[in-house]
mmCIF file of C-alpha atoms in Angstrom:
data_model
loop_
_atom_site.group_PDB
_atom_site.id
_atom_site.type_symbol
_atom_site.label_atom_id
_atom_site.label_comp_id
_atom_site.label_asym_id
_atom_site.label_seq_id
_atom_site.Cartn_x
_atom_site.Cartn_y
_atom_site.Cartn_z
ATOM 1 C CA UNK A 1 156.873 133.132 65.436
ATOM 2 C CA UNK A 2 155.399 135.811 67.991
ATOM 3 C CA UNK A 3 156.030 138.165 65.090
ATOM 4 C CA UNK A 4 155.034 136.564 61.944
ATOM 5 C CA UNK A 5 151.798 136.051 63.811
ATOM 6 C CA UNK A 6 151.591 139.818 65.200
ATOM 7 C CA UNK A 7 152.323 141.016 61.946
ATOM 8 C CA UNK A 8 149.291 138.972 60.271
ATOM 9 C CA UNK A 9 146.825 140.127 62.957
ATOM 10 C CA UNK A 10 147.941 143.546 62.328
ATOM 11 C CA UNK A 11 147.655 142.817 58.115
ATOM 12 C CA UNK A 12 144.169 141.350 58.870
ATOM 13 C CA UNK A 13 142.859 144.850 61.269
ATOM 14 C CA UNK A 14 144.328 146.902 58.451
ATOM 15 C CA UNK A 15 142.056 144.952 55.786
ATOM 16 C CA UNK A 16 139.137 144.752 57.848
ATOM 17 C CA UNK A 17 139.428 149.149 58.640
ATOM 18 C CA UNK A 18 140.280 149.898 54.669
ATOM 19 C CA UNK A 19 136.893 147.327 53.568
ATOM 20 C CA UNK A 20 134.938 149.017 56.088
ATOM 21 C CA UNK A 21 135.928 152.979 55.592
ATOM 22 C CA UNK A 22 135.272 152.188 51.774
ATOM 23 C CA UNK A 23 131.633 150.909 52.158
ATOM 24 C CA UNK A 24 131.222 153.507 54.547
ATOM 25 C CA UNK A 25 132.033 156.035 52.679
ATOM 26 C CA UNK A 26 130.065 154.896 49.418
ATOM 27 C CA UNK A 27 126.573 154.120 51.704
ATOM 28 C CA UNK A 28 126.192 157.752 52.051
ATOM 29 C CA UNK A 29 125.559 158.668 48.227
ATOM 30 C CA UNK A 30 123.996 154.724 47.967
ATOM 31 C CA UNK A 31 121.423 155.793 50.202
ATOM 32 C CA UNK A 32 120.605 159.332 49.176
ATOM 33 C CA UNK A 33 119.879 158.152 45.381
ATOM 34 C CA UNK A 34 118.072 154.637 46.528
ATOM 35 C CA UNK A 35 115.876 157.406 48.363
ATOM 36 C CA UNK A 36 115.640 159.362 45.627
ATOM 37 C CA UNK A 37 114.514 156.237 43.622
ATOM 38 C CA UNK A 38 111.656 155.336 45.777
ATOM 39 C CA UNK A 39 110.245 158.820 46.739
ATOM 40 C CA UNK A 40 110.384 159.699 42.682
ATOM 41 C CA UNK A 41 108.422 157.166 40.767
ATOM 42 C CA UNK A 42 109.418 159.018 37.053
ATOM 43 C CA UNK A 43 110.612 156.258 34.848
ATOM 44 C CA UNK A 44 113.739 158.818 33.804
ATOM 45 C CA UNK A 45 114.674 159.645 37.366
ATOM 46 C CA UNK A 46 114.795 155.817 38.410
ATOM 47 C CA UNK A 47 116.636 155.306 34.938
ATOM 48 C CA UNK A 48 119.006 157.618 36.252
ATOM 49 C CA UNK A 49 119.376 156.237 39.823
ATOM 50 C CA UNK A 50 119.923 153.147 39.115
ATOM 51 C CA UNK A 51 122.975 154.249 37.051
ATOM 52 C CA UNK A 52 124.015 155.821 40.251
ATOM 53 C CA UNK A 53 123.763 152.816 42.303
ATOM 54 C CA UNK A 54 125.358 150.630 39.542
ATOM 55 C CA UNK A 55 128.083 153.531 39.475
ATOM 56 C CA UNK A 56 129.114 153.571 43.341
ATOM 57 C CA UNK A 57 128.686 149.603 43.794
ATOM 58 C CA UNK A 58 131.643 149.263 40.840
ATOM 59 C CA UNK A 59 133.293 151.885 42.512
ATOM 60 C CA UNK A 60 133.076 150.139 45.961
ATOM 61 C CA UNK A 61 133.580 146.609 44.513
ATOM 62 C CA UNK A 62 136.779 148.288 42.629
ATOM 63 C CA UNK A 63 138.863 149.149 45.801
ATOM 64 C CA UNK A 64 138.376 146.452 47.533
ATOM 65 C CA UNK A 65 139.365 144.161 44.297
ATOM 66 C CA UNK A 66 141.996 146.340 44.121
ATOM 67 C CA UNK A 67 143.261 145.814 48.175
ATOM 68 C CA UNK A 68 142.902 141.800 47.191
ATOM 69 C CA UNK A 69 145.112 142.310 44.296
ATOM 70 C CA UNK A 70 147.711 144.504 44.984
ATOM 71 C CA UNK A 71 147.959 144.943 48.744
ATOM 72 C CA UNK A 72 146.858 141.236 50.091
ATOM 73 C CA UNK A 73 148.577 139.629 46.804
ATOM 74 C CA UNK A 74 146.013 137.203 46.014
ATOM 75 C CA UNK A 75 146.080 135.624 42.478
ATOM 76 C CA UNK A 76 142.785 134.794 41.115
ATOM 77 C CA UNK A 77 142.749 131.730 38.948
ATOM 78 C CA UNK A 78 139.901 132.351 36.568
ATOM 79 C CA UNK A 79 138.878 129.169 34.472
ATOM 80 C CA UNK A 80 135.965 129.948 31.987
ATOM 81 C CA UNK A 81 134.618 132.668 30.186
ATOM 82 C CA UNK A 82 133.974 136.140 31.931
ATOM 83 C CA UNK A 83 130.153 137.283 32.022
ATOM 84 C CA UNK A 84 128.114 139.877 29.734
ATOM 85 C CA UNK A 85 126.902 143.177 32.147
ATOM 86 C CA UNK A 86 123.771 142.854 29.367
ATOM 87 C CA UNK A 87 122.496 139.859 30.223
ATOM 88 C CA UNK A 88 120.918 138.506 33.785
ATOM 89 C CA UNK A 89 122.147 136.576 35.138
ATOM 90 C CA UNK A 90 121.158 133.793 38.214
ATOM 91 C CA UNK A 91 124.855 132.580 40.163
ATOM 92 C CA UNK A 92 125.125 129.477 42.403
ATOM 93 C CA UNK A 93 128.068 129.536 44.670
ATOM 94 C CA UNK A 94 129.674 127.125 47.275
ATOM 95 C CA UNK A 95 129.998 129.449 50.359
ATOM 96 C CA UNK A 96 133.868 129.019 52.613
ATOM 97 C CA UNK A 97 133.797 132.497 54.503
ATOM 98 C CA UNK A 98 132.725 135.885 54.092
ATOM 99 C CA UNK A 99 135.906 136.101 51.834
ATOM 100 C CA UNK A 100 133.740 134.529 48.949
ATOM 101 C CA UNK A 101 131.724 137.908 48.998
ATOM 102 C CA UNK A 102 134.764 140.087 48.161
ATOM 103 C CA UNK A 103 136.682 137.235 45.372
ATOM 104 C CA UNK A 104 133.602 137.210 43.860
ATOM 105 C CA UNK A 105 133.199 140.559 42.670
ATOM 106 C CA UNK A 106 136.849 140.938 41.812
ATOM 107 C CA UNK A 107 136.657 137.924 39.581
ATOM 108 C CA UNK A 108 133.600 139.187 37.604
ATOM 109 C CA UNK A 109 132.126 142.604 38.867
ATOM 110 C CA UNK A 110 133.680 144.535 35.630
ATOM 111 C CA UNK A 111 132.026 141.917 33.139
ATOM 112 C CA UNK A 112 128.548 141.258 34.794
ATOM 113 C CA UNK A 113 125.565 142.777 36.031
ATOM 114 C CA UNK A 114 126.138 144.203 39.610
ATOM 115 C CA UNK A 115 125.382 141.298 42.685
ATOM 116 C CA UNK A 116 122.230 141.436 44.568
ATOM 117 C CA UNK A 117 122.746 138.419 46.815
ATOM 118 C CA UNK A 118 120.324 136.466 48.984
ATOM 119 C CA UNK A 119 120.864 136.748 52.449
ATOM 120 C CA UNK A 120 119.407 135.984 55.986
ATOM 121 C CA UNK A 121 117.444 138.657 57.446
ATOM 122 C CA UNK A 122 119.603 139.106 60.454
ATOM 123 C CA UNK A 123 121.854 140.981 58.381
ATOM 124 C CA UNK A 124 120.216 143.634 57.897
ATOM 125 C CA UNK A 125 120.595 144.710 61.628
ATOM 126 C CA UNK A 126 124.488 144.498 61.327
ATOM 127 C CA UNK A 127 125.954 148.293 60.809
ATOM 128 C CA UNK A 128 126.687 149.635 57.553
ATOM 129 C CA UNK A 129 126.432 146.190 55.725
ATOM 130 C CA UNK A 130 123.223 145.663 56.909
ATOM 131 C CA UNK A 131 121.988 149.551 55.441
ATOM 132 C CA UNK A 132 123.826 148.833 52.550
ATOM 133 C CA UNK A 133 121.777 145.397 51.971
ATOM 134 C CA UNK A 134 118.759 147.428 52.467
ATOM 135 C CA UNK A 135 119.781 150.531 50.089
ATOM 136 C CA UNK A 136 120.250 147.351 47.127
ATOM 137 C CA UNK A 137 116.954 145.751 48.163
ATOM 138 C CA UNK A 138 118.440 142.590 48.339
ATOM 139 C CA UNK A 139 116.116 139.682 49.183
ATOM 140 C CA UNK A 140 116.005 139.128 52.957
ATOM 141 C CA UNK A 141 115.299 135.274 53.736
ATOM 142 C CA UNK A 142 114.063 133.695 57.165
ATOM 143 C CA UNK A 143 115.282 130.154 56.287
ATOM 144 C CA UNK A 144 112.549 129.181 59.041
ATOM 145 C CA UNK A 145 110.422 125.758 58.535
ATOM 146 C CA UNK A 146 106.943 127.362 59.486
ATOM 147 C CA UNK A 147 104.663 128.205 56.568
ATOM 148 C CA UNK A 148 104.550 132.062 56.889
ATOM 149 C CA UNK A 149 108.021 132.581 56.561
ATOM 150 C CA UNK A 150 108.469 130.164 54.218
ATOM 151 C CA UNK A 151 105.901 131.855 52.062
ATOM 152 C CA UNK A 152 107.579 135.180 52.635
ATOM 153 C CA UNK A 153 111.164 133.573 51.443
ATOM 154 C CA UNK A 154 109.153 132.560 48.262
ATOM 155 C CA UNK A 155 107.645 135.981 47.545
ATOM 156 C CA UNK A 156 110.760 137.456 48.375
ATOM 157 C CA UNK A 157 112.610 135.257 45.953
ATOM 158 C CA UNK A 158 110.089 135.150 43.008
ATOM 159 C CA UNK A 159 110.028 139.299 43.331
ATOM 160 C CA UNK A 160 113.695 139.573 43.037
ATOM 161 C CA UNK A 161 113.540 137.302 40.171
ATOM 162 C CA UNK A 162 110.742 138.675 38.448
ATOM 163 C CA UNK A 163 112.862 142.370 38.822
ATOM 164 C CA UNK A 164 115.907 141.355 36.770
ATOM 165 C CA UNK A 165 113.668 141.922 33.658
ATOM 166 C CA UNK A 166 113.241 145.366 34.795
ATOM 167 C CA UNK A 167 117.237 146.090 34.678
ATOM 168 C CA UNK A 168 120.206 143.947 33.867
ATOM 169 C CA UNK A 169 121.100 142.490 37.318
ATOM 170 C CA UNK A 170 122.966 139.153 38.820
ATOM 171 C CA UNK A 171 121.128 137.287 41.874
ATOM 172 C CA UNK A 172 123.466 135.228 43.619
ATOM 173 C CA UNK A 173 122.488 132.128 45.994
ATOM 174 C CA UNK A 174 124.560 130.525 48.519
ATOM 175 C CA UNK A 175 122.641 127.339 47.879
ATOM 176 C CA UNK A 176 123.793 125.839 51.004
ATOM 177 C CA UNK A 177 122.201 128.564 52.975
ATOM 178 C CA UNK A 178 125.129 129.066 55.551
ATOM 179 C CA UNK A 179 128.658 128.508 55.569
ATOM 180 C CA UNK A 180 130.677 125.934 55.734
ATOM 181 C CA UNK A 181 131.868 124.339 58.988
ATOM 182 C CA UNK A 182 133.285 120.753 59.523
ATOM 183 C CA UNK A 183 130.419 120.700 62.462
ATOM 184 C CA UNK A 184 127.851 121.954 59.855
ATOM 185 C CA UNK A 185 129.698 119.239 58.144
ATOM 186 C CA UNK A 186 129.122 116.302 60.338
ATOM 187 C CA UNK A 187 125.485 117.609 61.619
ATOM 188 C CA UNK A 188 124.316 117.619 57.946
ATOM 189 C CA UNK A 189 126.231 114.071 56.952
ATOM 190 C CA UNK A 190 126.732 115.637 53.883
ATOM 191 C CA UNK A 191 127.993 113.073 50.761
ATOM 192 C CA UNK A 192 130.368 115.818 49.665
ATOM 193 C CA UNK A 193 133.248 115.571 52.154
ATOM 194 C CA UNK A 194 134.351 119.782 51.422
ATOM 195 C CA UNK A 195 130.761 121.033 50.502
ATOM 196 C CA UNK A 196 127.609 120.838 52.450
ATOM 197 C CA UNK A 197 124.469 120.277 51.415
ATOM 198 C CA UNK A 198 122.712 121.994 48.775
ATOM 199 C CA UNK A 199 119.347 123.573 49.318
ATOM 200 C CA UNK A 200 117.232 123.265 46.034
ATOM 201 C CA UNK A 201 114.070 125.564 47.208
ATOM 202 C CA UNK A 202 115.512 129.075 46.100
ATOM 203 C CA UNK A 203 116.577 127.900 42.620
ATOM 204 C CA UNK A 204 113.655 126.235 41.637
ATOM 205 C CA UNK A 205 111.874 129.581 42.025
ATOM 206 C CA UNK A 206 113.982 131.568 40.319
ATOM 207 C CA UNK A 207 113.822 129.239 37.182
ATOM 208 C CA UNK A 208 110.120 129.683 37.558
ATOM 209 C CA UNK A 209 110.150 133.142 37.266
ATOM 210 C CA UNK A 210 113.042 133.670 35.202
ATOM 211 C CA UNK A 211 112.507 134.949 31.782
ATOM 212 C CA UNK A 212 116.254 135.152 30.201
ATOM 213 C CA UNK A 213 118.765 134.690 32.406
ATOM 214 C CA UNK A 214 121.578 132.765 32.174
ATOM 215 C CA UNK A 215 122.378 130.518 34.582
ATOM 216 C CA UNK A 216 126.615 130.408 36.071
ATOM 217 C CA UNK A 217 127.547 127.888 38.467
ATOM 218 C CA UNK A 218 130.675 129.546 40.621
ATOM 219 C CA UNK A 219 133.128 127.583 42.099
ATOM 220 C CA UNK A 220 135.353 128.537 44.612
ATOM 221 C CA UNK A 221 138.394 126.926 45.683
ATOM 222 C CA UNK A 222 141.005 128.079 48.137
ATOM 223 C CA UNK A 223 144.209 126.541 48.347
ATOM 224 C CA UNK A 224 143.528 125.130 52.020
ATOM 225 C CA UNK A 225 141.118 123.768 54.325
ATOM 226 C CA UNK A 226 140.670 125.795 57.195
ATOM 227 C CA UNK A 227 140.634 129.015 55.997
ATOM 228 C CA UNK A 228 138.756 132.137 58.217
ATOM 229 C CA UNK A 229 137.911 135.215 57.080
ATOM 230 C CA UNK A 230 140.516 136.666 59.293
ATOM 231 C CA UNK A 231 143.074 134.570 57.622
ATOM 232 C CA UNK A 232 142.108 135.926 54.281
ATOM 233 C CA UNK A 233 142.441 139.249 55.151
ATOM 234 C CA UNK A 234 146.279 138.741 56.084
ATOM 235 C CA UNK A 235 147.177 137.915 52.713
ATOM 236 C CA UNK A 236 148.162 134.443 53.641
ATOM 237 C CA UNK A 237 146.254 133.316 50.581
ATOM 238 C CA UNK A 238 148.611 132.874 47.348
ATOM 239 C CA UNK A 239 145.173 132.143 45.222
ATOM 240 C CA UNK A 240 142.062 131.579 44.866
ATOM 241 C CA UNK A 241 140.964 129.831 41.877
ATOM 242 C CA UNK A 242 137.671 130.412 40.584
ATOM 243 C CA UNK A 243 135.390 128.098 38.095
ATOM 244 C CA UNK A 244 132.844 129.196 35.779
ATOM 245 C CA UNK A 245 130.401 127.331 34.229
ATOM 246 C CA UNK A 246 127.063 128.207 32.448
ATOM 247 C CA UNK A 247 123.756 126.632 31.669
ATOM 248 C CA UNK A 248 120.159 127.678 30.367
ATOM 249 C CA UNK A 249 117.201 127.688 32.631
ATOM 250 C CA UNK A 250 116.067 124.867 30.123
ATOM 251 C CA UNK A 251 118.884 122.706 30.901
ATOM 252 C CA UNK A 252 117.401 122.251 34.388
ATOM 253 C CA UNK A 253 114.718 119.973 34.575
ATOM 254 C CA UNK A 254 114.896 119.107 38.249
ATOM 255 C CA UNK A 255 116.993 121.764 40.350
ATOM 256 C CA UNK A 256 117.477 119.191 43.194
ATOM 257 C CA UNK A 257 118.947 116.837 40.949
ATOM 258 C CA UNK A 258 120.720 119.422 38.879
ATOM 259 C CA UNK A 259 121.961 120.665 42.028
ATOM 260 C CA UNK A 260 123.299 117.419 43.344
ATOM 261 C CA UNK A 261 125.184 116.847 39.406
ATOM 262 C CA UNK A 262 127.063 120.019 40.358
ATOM 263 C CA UNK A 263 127.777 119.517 43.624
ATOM 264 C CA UNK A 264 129.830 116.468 42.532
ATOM 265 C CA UNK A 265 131.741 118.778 39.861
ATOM 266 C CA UNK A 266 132.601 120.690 42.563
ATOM 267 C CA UNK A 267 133.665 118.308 44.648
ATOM 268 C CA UNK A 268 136.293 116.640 42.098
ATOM 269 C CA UNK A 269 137.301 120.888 41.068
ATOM 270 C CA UNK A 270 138.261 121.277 45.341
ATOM 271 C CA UNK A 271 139.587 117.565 45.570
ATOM 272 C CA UNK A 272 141.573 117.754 42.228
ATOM 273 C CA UNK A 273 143.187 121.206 42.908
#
């Protein structure tokens, strides 16, 4: 027992050093040509820079699909069809762990658009992630109730949206804002009993300012309840099964309600599996 559980620990430290020396080692050139991209407003230089970023963040996303695939052993179950990298796209996404980040762009990363995800602003003071958030300008939300920063999550929101016309590109939302935790759970009395509640604010500006961009609903579903990042990274994971689903920004007539329709689908995908 003392052994089996040494041996995941060390499996876990050994995923957690190989994720980190890769995005280390890629933020170096990410940053030098995001630079380059801001200090050099010629349409052919940006042209070319954003190749470069799209070219190291398949590169990054590559190893660590490949460390999922071949070193952790983790199946993923795809249902549905794989995305188009020339089209936008906006994602929704349940949110378990941190894992979520890294299935998600093994399960699609080679088909779609590259990621930029919306995240807290806190992050961007965490070490390398944080930089690396920052070199792919993804949208930095408050989530506070006062009226400034609510106004800055909008602005923030409608920009990114408003960019994907500029250059094929996925935005992903978490729609229920955090993670989830059977206390989040219980504090929220959510009506899903393995999802919490979804927050309608972020996609209903995005459909505002989307022009075409399809929409995917993700759905993630891990074999077992009380999974941790930590756990994930030992390989204890046989699969992950993965659900995808896509609508038109006209399909959506009221995001809250659309939001709560899906949340049920997802709630009979993770009760069903």
């Amino acid at each position: 027992m003392r052994n089996n559980l040494f041996l995941r620990h060390a499996m876990s430290t050994a995923s957690l050093t190989a994720i980190t020396l890769n995005l280390t080692f890629w933020m170096i050139p990410l940053l030098l040509v995001s630079v380059a991209r801001i200090t050099l407003p010629f349409a052919y230089i940006r042209h070319c820079c954003n190749m470069g970023i799209e070219a190291i963040y398949r590169s990054a996303a590559a190893f660590d699909s490949w460390w999922i695939k071949h070193v952790l052993g983790i199946h993923l179950d795809i249902q549905g069809e794989l995305p188009r990298r020339d089209r936008n796209l906006i994602i929704i996404c349940n949110h378990r762990s941190w894992f979520d980040i890294l299935v998600l762009h093994s399960a699609i990363i080679r088909h779609s658009p590259i990621i930029r995800f919306l995240i807290k602003h806190q992050l961007v003071y965490v070490p390398i992630l944080g930089w690396i958030c920052l070199a792919l300008d993804f949208p930095r939300l408050y989530r506070a109730p006062d009226p400034e920063h609510r106004a800055r999550d909008h602005r923030a929101i409608a920009d990114a949206t408003s960019s994907l016309n500029d250059y094929p590109t996925a935005l992903l939302s978490f729609a229920e804002g955090t993670r989830y935790t059977p206390e989040k759970h219980k504090a929220q009395q959510s009506p899903w009993p393995h999802l919490l509640k979804p927050k309608p604010g972020g996609l209903r500006i995005m459909l505002e300012h989307a022009e075409d961009s399809a929409i995917l609903d993700i759905t993630l579903v891990y074999p077992q309840e009380d999974i941790t990042f930590w756990m994930c990274l030992a390989g204890t994971l046989p699969y992950v099964k993965v659900y995808l689903d896509y609508f038109e920004p006209g399909d959506i007539e009221d995001a809250a309600e659309w939001l709560a329709q899906r949340w049920w689908v997802k709630e009979s995908l993770i009760t069903g599996a």
